[in-house]
mmCIF file of C-alpha atoms in Angstrom:
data_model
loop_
_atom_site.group_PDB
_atom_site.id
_atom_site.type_symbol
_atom_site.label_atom_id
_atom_site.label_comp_id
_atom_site.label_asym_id
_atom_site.label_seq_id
_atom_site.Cartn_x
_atom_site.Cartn_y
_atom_site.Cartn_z
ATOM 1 C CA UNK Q 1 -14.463 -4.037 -20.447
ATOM 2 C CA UNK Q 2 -11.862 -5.924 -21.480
ATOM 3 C CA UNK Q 3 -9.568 -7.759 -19.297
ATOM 4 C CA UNK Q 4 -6.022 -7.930 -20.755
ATOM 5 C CA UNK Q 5 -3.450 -7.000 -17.769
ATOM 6 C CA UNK Q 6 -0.188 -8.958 -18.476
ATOM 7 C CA UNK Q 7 -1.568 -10.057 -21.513
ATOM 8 C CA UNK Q 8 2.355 -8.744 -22.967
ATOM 9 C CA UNK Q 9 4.134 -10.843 -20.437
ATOM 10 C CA UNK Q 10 4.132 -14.185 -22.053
ATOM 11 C CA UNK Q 11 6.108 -12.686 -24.756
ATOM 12 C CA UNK Q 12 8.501 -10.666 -22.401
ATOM 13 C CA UNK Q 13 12.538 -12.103 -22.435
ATOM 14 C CA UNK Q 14 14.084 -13.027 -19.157
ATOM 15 C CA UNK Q 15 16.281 -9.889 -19.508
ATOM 16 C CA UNK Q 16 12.905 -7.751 -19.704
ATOM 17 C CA UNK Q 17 11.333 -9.326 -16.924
ATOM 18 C CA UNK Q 18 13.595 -8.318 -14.386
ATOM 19 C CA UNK Q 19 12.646 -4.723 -14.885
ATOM 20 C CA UNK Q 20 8.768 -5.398 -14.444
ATOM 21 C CA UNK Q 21 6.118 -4.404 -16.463
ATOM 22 C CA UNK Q 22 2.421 -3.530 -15.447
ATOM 23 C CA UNK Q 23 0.122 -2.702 -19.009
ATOM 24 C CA UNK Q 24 -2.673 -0.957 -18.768
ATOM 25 C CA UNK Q 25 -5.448 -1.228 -21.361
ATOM 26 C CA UNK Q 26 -7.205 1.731 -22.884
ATOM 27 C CA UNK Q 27 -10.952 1.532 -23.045
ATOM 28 C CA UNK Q 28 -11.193 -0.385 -19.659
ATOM 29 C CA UNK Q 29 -12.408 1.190 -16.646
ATOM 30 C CA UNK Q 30 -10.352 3.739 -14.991
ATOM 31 C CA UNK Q 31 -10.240 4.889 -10.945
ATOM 32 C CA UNK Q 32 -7.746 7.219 -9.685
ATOM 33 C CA UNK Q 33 -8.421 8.788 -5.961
ATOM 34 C CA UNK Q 34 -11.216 6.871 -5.947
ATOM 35 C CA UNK Q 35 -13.435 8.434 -9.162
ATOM 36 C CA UNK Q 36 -13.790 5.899 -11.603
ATOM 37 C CA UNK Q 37 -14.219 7.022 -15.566
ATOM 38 C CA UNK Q 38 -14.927 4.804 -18.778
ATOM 39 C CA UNK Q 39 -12.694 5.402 -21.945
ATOM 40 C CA UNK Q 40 -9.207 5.688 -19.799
ATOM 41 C CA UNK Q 41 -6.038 6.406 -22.022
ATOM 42 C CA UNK Q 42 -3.441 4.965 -19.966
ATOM 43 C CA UNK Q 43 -1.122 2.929 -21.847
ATOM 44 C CA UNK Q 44 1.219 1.293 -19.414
ATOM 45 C CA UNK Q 45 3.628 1.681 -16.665
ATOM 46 C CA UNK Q 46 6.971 0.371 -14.820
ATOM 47 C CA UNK Q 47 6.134 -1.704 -11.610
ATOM 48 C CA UNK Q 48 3.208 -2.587 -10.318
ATOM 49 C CA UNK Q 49 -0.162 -1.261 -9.312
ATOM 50 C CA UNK Q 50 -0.920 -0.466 -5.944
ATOM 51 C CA UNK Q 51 0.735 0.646 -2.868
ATOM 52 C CA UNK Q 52 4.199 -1.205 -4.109
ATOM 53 C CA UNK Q 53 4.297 1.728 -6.848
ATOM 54 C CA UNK Q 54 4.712 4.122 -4.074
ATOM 55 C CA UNK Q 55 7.479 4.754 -1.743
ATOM 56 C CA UNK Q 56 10.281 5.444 -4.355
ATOM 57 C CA UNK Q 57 8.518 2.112 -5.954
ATOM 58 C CA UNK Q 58 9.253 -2.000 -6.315
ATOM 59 C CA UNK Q 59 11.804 -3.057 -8.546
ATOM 60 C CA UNK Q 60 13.390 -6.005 -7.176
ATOM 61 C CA UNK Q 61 16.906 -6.926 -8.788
ATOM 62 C CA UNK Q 62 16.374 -4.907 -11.750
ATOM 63 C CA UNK Q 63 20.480 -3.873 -12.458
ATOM 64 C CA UNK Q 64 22.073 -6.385 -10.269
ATOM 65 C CA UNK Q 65 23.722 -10.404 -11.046
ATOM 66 C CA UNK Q 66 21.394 -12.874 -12.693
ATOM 67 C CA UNK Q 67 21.675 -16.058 -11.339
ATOM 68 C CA UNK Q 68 19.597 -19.590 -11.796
ATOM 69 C CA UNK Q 69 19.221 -21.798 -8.545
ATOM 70 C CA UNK Q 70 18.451 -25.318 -8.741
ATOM 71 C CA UNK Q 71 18.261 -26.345 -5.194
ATOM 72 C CA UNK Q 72 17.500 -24.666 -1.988
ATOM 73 C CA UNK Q 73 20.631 -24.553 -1.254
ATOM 74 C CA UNK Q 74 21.796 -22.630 -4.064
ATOM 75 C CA UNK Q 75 18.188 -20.434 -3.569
ATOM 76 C CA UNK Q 76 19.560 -19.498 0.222
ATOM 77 C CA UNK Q 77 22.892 -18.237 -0.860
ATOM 78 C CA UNK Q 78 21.453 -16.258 -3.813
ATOM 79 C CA UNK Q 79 18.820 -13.931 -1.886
ATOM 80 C CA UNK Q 80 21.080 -13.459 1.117
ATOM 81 C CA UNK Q 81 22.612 -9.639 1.387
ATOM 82 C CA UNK Q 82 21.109 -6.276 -0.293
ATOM 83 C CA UNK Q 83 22.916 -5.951 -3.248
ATOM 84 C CA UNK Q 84 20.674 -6.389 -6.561
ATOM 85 C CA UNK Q 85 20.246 -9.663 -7.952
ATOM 86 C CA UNK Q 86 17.671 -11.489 -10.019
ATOM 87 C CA UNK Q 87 17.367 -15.154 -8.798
ATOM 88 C CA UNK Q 88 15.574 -17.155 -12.193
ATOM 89 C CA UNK Q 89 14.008 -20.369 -10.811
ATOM 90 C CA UNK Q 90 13.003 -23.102 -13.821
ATOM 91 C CA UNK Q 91 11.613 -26.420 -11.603
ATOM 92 C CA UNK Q 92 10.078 -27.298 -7.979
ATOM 93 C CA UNK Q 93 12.837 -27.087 -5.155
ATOM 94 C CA UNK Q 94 12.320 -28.970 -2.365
ATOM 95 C CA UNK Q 95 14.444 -29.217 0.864
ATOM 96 C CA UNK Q 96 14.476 -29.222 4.684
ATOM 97 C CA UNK Q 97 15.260 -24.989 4.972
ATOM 98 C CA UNK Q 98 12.874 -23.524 7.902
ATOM 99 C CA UNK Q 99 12.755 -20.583 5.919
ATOM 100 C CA UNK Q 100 14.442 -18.333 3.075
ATOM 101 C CA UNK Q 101 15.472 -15.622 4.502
ATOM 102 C CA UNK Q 102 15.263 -12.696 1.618
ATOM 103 C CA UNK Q 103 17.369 -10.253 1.741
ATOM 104 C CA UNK Q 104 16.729 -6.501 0.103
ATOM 105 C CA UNK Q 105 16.603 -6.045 -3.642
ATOM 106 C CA UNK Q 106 15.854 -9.087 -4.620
ATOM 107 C CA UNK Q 107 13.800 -10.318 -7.668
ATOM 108 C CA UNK Q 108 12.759 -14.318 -7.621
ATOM 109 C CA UNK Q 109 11.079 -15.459 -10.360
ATOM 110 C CA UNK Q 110 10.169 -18.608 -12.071
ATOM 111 C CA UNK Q 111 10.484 -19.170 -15.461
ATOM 112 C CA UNK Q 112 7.424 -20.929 -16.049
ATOM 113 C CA UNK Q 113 4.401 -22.783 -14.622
ATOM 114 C CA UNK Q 114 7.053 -25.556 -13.213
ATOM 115 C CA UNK Q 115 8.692 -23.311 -10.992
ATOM 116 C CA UNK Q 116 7.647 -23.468 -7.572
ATOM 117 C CA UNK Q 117 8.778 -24.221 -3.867
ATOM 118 C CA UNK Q 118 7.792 -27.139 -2.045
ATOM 119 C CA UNK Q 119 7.798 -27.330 2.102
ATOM 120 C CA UNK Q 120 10.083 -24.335 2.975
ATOM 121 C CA UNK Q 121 8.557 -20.792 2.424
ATOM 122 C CA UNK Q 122 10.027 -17.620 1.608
ATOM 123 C CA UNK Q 123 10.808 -14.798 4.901
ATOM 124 C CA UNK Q 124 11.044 -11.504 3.726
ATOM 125 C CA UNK Q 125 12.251 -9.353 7.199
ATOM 126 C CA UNK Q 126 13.602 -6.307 7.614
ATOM 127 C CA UNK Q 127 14.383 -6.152 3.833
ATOM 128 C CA UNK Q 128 12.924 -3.149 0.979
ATOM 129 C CA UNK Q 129 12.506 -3.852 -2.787
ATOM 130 C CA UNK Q 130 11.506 -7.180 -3.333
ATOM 131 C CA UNK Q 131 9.613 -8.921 -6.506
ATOM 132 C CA UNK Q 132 8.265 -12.621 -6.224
ATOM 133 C CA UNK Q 133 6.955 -14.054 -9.179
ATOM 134 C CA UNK Q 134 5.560 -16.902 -11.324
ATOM 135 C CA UNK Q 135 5.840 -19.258 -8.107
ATOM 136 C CA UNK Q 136 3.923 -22.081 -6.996
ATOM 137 C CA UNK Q 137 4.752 -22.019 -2.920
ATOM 138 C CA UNK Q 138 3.511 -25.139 -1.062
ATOM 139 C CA UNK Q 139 2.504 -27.264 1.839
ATOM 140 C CA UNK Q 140 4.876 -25.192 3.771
ATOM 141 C CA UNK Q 141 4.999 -26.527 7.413
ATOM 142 C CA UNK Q 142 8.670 -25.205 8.796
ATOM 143 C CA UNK Q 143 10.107 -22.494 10.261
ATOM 144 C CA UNK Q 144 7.528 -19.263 10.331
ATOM 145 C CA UNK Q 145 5.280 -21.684 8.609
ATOM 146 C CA UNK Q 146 3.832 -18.818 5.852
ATOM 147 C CA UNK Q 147 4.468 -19.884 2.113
ATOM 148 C CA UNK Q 148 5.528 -15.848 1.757
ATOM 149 C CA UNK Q 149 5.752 -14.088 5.001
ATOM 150 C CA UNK Q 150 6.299 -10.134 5.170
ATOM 151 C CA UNK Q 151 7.908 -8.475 8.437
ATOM 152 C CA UNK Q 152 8.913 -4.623 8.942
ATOM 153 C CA UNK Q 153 9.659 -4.806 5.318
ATOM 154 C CA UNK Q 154 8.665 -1.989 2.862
ATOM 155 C CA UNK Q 155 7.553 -2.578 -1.200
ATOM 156 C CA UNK Q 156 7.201 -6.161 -2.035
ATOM 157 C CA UNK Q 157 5.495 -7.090 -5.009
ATOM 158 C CA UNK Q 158 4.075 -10.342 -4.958
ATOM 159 C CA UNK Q 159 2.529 -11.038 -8.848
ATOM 160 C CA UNK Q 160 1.465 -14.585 -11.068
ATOM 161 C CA UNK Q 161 2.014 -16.788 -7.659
ATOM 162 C CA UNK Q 162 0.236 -19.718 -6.830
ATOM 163 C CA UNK Q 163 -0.056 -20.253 -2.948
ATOM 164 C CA UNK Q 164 -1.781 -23.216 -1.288
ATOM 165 C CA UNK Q 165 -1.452 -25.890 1.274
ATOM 166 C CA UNK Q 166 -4.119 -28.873 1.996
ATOM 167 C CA UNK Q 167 -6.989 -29.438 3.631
ATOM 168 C CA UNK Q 168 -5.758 -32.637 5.199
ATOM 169 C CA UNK Q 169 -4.614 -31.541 8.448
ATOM 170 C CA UNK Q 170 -5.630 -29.288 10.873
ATOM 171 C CA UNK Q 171 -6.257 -25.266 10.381
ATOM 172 C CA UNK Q 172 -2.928 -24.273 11.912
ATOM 173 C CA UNK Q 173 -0.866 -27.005 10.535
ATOM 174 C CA UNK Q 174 0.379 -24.497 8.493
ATOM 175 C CA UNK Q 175 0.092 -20.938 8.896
ATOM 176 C CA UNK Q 176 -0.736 -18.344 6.325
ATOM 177 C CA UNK Q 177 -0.135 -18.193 2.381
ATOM 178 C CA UNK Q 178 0.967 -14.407 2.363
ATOM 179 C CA UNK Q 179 1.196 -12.604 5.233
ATOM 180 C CA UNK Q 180 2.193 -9.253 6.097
ATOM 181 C CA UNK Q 181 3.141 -8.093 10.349
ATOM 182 C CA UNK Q 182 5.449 -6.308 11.977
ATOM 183 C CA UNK Q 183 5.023 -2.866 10.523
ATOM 184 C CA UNK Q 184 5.241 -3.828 6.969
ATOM 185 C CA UNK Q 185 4.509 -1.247 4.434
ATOM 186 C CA UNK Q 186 3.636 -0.436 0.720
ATOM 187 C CA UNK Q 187 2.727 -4.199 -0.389
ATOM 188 C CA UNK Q 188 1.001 -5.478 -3.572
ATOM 189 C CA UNK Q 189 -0.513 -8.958 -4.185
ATOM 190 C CA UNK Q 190 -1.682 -9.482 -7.846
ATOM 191 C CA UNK Q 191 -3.158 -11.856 -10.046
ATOM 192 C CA UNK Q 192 -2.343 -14.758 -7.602
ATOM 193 C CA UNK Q 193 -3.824 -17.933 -7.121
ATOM 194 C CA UNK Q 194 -5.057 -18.483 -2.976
ATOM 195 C CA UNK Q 195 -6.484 -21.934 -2.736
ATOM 196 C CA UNK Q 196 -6.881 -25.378 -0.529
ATOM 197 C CA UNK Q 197 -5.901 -23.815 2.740
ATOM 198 C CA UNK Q 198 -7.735 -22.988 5.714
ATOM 199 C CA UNK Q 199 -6.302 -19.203 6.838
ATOM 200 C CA UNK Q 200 -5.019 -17.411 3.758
ATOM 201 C CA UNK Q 201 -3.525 -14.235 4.323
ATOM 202 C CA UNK Q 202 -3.436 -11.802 7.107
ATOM 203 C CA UNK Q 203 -2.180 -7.789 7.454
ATOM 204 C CA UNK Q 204 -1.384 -7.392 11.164
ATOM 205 C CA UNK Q 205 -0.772 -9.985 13.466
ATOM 206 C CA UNK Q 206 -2.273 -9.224 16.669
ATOM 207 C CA UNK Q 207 -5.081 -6.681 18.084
ATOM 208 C CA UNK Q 208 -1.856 -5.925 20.675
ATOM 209 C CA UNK Q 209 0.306 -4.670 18.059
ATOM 210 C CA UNK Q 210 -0.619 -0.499 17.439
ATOM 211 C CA UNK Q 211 2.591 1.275 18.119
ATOM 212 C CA UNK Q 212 4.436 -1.028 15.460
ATOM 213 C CA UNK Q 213 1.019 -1.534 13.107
ATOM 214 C CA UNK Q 214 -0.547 2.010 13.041
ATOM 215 C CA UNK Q 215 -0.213 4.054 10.060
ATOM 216 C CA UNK Q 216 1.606 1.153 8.497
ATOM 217 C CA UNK Q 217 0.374 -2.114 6.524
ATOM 218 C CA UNK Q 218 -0.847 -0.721 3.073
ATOM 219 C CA UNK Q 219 -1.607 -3.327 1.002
ATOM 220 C CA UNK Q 220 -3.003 -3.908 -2.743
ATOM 221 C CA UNK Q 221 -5.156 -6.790 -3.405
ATOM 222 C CA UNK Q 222 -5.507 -7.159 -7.461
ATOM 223 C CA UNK Q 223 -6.638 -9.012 -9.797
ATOM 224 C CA UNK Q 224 -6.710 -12.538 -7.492
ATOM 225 C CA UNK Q 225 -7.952 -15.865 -7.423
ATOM 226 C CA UNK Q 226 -9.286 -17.108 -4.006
ATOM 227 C CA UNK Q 227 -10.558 -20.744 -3.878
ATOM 228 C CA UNK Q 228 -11.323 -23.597 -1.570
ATOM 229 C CA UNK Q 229 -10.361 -20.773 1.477
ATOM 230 C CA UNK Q 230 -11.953 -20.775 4.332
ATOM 231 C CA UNK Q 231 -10.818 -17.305 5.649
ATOM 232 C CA UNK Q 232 -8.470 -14.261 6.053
ATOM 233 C CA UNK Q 233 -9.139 -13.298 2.155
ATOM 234 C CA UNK Q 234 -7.689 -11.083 3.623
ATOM 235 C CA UNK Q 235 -8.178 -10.463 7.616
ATOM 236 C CA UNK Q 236 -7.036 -6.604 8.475
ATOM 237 C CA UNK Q 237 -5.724 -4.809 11.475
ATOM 238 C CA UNK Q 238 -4.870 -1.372 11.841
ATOM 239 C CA UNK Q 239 -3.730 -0.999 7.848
ATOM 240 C CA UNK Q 240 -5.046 0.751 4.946
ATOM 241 C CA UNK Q 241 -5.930 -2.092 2.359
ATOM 242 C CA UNK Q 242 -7.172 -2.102 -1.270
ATOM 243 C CA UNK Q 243 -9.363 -5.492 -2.304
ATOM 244 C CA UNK Q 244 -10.309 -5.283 -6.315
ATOM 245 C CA UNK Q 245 -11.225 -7.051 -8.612
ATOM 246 C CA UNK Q 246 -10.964 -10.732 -6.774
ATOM 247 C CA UNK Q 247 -12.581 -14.113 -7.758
ATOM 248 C CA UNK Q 248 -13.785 -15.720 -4.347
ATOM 249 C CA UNK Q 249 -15.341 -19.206 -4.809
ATOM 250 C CA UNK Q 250 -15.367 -21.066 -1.184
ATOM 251 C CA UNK Q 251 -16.706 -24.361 -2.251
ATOM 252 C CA UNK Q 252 -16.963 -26.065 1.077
ATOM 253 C CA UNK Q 253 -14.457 -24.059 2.597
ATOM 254 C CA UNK Q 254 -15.988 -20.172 2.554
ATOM 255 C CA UNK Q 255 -16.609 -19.036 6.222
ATOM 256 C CA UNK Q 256 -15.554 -14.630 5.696
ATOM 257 C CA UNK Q 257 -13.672 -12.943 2.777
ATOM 258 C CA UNK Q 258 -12.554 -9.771 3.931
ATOM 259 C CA UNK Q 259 -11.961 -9.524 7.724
ATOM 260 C CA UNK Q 260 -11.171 -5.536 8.953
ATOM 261 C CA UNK Q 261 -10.944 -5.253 12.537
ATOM 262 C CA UNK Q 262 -8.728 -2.965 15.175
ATOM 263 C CA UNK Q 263 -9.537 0.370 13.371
ATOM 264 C CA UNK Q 264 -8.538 -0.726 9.673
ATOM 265 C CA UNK Q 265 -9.722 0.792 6.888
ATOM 266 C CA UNK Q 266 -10.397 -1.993 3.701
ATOM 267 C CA UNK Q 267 -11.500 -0.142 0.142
ATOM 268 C CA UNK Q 268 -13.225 -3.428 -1.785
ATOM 269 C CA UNK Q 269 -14.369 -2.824 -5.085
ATOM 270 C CA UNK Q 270 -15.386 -4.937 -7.960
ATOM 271 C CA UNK Q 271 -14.747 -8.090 -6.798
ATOM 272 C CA UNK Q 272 -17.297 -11.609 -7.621
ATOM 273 C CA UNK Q 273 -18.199 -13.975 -4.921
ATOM 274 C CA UNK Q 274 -19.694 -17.508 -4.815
ATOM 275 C CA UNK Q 275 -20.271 -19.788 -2.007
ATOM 276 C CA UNK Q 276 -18.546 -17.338 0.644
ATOM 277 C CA UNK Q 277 -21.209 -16.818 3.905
ATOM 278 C CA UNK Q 278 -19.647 -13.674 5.028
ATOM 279 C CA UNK Q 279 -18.239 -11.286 2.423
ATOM 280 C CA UNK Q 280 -17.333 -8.224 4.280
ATOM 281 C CA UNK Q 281 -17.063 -8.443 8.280
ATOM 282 C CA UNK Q 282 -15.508 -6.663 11.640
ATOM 283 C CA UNK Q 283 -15.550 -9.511 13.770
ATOM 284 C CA UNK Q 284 -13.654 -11.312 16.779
ATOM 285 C CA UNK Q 285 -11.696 -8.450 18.073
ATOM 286 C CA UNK Q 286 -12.354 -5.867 20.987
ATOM 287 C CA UNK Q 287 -12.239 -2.888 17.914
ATOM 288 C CA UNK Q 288 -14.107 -2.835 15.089
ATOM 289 C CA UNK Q 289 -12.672 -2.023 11.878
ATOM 290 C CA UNK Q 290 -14.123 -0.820 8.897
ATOM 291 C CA UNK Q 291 -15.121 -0.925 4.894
ATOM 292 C CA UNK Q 292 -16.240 1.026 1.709
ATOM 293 C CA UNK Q 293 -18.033 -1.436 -0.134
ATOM 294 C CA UNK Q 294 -18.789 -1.061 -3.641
ATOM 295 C CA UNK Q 295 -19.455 -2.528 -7.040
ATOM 296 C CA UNK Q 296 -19.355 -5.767 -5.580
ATOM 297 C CA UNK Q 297 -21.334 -9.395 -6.699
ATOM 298 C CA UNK Q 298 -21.336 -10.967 -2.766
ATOM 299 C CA UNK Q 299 -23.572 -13.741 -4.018
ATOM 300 C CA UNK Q 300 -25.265 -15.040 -1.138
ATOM 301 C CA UNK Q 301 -22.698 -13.084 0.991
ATOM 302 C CA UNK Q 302 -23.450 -9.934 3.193
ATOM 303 C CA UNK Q 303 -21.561 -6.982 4.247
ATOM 304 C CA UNK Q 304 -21.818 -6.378 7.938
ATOM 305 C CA UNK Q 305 -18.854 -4.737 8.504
ATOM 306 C CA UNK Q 306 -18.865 -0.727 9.950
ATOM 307 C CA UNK Q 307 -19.096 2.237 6.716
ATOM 308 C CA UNK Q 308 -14.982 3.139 6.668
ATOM 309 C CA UNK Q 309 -13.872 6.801 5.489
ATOM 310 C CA UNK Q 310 -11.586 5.136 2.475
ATOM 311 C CA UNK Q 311 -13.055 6.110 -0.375
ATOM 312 C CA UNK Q 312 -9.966 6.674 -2.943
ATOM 313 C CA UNK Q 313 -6.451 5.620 -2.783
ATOM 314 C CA UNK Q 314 -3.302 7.697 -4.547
ATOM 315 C CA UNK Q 315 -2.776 5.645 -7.633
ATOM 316 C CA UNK Q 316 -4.112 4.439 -10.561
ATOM 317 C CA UNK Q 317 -5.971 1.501 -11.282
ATOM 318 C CA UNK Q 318 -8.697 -0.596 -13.517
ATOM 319 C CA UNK Q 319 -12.232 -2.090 -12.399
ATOM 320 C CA UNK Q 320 -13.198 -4.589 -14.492
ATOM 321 C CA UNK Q 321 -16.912 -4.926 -13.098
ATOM 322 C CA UNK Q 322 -17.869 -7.899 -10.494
ATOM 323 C CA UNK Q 323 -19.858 -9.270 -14.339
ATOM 324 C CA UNK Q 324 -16.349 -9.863 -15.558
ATOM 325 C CA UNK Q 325 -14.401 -11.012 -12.672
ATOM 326 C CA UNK Q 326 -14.363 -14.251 -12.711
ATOM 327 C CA UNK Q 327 -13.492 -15.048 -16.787
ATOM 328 C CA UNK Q 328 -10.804 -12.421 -16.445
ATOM 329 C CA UNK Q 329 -9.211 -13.925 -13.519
ATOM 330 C CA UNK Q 330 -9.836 -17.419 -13.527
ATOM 331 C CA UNK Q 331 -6.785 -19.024 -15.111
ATOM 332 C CA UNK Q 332 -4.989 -15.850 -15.581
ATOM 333 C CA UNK Q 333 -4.069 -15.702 -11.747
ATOM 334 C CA UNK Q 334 -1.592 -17.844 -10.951
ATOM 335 C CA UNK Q 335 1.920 -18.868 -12.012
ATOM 336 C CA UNK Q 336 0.719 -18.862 -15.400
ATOM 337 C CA UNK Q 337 3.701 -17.001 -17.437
ATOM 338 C CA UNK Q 338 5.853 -18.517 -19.690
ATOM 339 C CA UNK Q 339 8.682 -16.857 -20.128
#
């Protein structure tokens, strides 16, 4: 199978970018509700995979004023409000924001493998329709302290990002690399880079939290990178999440991949895992949650976690085998476009 998602992007204008484009490659592997078939026809779609296709689906700006921000300043005023705009970012901004507060409709995307934010992350709350991507987002230590942090929003697409931190302070001198609380719904992470930080990204913030949590939080994990983590790759409560087709390597670092606790049902499929002690575990909460766990290279890691009931999910998508995991996503995920 043939890993070649994105492979049109690097070719794609600015102008086609803002509507976003997800390609998907015949003769791969196909799943849809969960039965999986060789020889799939599909030939491409608007938007992304995952459960940021659904709800009406994810995209962003697309329609709206075009803008280029060279400062966080100039980044604040352009994502404020709901109307439609795409925000283009071409270098690393830096400033003292606590946070960037995002408002609905909103595409932000770097231009290349330059762009990035340094120190102040991006807060996407109470907002619908947002795209981030092609972003390196780092060492972010203000304000909600999450390099992109998700709260009672609904379909944010979060694609070719590069999230880390360091390993040179303390596990909560910063907080997490993408996380998603408050009720937040219909979320997709793809081919993104997690890596050099201690607690990576989490769906549901506390075991307390059911009447805001419960039958929200679905989440798409695709096509990612995971390295140098230590854990919450990704930690679950009460949601309905999707892991597939993930590189884990935890170097010194890998303590538990997936997490699922408080009820939560986790579908992980054809992902590859090195160095990572526990790949698949309900642990440290009163409730245990649950997985469906297959097609999977753990390495030396085990599945402990309780059999869940998820066995298929309402869209379509690719496995590309654990075998080919890691050369399809290693140095693919990340902010890796040119554009």
């Amino acid at each position: 199978m043939k890993f070649t998602l994105y492979s049109a992007l690097a070719a794609l204008t600015t102008s086609t970018l803002a509507a976003p484009l997800f390609t998907r490659q015949a003769n791969a592997t196909s799943s849809v509700n969960g039965t999986t078939s060789a020889n799939s026809t599909s030939s491409g779609a608007d938007g992304p995979v995952g459960y940021a296709s659904l709800n009406g689906g994810t995209t962003g700006g697309a329609g709206g004023s075009e803008t280029t921000v060279t400062s966080i300043d100039e980044l604040l005023a352009a994502v404020e409000g709901d109307e439609p705009a795409i925000i283009y970012i071409d270098s690393v901004l830096s400033g003292s924001s606590e946070k960037i507060r995002v408002g609905s409709n909103k595409s932000i995307l770097g231009r290349s493998s330059k762009a990035g934010i340094e120190g102040a992350g991006l807060f996407i709350k109470e907002a619908k329709n947002v795209i981030v991507r092609n972003l390196a987002i780092s060492k972010v230590n203000t304000g909600e302290k999450d390099a992109i942090g998700v709260q009672k929003s609904e379909n944010v697409w979060i694609d070719h990002c590069d999230l880390s931190s360091d390993l040179d302070h303390g596990k909560d001198y910063y907080d997490g690399l993408a996380d998603f609380t408050h009720g937040s719904d219909y979320i997709t992470v793809s081919n993104t880079k997690f890596h050099d930080h201690y607690k990576a990204s989490l769906c549901g913030h506390t075991d307390s939290n059911a009447d805001e949590d419960a039958g929200k939080l679905h989440v798409t994990y695709a096509n990612n990178h995971w390295a140098n983590i230590n854990s919450r790759m990704p930690l679950v409560r009460f949601g309905t999440v999707h892991v597939f087709n993930g590189y884990y390597e935890g170097g010194s670092m890998g303590d538990s991949a997936v997490n699922t606790r408080m009820g939560a049902q986790v579908l992980v499929e054809s992902n590859a895992m090195a160095g990572i002690k526990d790949a698949v575990v309900s642990e440290y909460s009163d409730e245990d949650g649950y997985a469906v766990v297959r097609g999977n290279d753990f390495g030396e890691g085990a599945n402990t976690a309780p059999e869940g009931t998820l066995t298929s999910v309402p869209y379509e998508y690719e496995l590309l085998g654990s075998e080919n995991v890691e050369a399809a996503v290693v140095g693919v995920a990340g902010n890796t476009l040119t554009l």
